[in-house]
PDB file of C-alpha atoms in Angstrom:
ATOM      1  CA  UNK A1298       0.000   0.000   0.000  1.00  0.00           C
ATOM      2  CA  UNK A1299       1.268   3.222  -0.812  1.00  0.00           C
ATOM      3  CA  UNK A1300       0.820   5.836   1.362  1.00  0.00           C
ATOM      4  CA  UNK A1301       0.645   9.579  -0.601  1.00  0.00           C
ATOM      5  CA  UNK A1302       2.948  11.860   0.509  1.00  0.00           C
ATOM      6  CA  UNK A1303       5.220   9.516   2.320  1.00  0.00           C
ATOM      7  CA  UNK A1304       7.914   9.204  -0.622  1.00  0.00           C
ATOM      8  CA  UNK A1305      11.448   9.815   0.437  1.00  0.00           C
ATOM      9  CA  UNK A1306      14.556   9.855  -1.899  1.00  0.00           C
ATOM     10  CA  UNK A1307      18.133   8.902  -0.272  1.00  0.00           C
ATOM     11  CA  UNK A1308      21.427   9.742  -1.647  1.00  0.00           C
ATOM     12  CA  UNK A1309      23.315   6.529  -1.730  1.00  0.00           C
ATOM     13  CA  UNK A1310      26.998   5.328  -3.409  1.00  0.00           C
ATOM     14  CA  UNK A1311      25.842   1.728  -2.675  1.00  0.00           C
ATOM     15  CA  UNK A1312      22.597  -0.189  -2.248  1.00  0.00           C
ATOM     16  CA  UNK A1313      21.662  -3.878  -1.546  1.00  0.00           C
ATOM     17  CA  UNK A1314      18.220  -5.560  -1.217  1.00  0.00           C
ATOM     18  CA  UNK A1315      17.752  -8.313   0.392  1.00  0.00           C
ATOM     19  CA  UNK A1316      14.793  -9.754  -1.386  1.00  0.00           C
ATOM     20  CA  UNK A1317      13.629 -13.029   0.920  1.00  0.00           C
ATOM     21  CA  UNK A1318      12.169 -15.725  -0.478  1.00  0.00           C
ATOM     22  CA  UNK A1319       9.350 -14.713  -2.422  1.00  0.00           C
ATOM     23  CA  UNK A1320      11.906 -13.567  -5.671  1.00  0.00           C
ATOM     24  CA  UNK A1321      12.069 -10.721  -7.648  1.00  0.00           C
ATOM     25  CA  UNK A1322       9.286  -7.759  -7.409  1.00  0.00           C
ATOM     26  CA  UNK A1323       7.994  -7.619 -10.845  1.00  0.00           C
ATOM     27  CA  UNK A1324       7.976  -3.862 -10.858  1.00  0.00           C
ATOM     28  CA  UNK A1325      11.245  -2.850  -9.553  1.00  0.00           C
ATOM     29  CA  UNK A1326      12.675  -5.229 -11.892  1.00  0.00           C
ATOM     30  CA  UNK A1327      10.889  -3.852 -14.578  1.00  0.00           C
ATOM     31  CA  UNK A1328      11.069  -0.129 -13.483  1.00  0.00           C
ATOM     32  CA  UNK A1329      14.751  -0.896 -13.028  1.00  0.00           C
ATOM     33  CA  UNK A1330      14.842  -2.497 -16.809  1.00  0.00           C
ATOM     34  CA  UNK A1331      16.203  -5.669 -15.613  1.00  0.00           C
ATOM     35  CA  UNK A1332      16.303  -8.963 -18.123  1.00  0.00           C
ATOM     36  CA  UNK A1333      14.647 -11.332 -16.165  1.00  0.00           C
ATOM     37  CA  UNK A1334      14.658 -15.175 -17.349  1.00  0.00           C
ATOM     38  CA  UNK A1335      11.372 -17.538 -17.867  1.00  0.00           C
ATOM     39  CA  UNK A1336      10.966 -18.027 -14.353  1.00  0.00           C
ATOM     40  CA  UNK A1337      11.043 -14.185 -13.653  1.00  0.00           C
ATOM     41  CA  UNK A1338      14.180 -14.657 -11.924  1.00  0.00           C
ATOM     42  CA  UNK A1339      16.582 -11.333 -12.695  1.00  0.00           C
ATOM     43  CA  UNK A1340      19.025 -12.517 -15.301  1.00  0.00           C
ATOM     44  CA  UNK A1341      22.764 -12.194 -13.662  1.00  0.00           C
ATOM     45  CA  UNK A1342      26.136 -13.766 -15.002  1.00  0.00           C
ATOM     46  CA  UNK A1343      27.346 -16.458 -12.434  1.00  0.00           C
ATOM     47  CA  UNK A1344      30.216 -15.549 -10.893  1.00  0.00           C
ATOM     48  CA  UNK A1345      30.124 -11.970 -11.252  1.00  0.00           C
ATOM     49  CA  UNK A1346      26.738 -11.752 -10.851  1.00  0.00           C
ATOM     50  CA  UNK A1347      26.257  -8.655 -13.029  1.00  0.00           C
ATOM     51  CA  UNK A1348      22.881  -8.070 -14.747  1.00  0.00           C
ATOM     52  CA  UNK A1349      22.191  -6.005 -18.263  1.00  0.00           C
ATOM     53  CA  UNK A1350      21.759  -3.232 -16.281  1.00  0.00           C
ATOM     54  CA  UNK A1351      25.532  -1.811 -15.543  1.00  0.00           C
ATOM     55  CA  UNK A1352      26.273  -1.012 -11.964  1.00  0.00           C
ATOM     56  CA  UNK A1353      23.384  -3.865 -10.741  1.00  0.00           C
ATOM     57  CA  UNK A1354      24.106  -6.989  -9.470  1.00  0.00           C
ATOM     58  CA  UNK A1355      21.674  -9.822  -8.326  1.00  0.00           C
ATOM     59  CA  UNK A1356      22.285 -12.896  -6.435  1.00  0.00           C
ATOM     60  CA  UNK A1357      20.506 -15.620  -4.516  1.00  0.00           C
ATOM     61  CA  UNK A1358      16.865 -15.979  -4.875  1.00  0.00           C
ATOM     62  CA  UNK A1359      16.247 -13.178  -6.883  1.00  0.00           C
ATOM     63  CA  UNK A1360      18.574 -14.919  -9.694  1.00  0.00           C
ATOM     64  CA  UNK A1361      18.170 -18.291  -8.862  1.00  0.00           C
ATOM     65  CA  UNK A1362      14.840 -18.615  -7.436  1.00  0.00           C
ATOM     66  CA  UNK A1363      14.263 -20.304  -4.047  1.00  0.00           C
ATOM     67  CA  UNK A1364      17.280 -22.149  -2.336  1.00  0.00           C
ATOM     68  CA  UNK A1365      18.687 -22.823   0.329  1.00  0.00           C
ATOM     69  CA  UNK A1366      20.324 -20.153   2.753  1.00  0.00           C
ATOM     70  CA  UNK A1367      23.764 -21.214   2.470  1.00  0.00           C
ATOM     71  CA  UNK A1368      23.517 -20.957  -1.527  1.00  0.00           C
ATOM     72  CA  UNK A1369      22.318 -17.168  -0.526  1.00  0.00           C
ATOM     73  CA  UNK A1370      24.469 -15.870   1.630  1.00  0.00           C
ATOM     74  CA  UNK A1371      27.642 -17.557  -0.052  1.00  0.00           C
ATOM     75  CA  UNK A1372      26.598 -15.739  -3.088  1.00  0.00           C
ATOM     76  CA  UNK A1373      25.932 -12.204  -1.602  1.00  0.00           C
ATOM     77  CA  UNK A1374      29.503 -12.914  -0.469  1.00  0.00           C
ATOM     78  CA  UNK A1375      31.016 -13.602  -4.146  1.00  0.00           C
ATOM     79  CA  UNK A1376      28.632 -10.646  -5.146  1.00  0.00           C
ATOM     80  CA  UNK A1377      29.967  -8.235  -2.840  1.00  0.00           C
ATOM     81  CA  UNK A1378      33.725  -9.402  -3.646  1.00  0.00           C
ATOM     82  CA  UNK A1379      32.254  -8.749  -7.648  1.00  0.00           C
ATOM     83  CA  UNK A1380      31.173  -5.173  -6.377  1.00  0.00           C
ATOM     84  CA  UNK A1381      34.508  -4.246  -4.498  1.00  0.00           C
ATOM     85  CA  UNK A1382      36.202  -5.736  -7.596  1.00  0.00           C
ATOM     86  CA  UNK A1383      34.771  -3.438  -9.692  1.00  0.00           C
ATOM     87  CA  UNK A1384      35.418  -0.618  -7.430  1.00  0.00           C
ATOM     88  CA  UNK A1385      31.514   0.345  -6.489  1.00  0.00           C
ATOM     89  CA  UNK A1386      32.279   0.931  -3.213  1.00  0.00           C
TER      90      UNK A1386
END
C-alpha cells in the first residue's frame, strides 16, 4: 500500500536488497529495466553476478529462485567481492 505523501529519496553510493524468499518484485525489476529469465528470476552472469543493467548486481533468490540459505548468503559474499572488484564501493 502506498501511502501519498510519504515518498522519500536517499542519496546513496551503494545499495543492496535483500529480497527473501518470495523472488524478484515484478515492478522494480521492470522499473529498473532488468532482463529477467522464464521463471522471472533477474538474469545475472554467475560468478560476477552482473545483470544487463551496468552497476546492478543480483544474487541468490532473486537470480536463482528459491534455495537454500547457504547458496544465498555464499553468493551475496562472491557478489559483494564482484562489487569491491569493480570498485563500487
Amino acid at each position: 500500500m502506498i501511502v501519498e505523501g510519504s515518498e522519500e529519496t536517499l542519496e546513496a553510493d551503494l545499495v543492496f536488497l535483500a529480497m527473501g524468499f518470495l523472488g524478484p518484485k515484478e515492478t522494480l525489476a521492470e522499473k529498473l529495466g532488468l532482463d529477467r529469465d522464464n521463471r522471472s528470476n533477474v538474469k545475472a552472469e554467475c560468478g560476477r553476478f552482473s545483470t544487463n543493467v551496468e552497476g546492478v548486481f543480483a544474487a541468490g533468490d532473486c537470480r536463482r529462485g528459491k534455495s537454500l540459505a547457504v547458496w544465498v548468503i555464499n553468493e551475496g559474499r562472491q557478489t559483494a567481492a564482484q562489487v569491491d572488484k569493480q570498485g563500487r564501493i
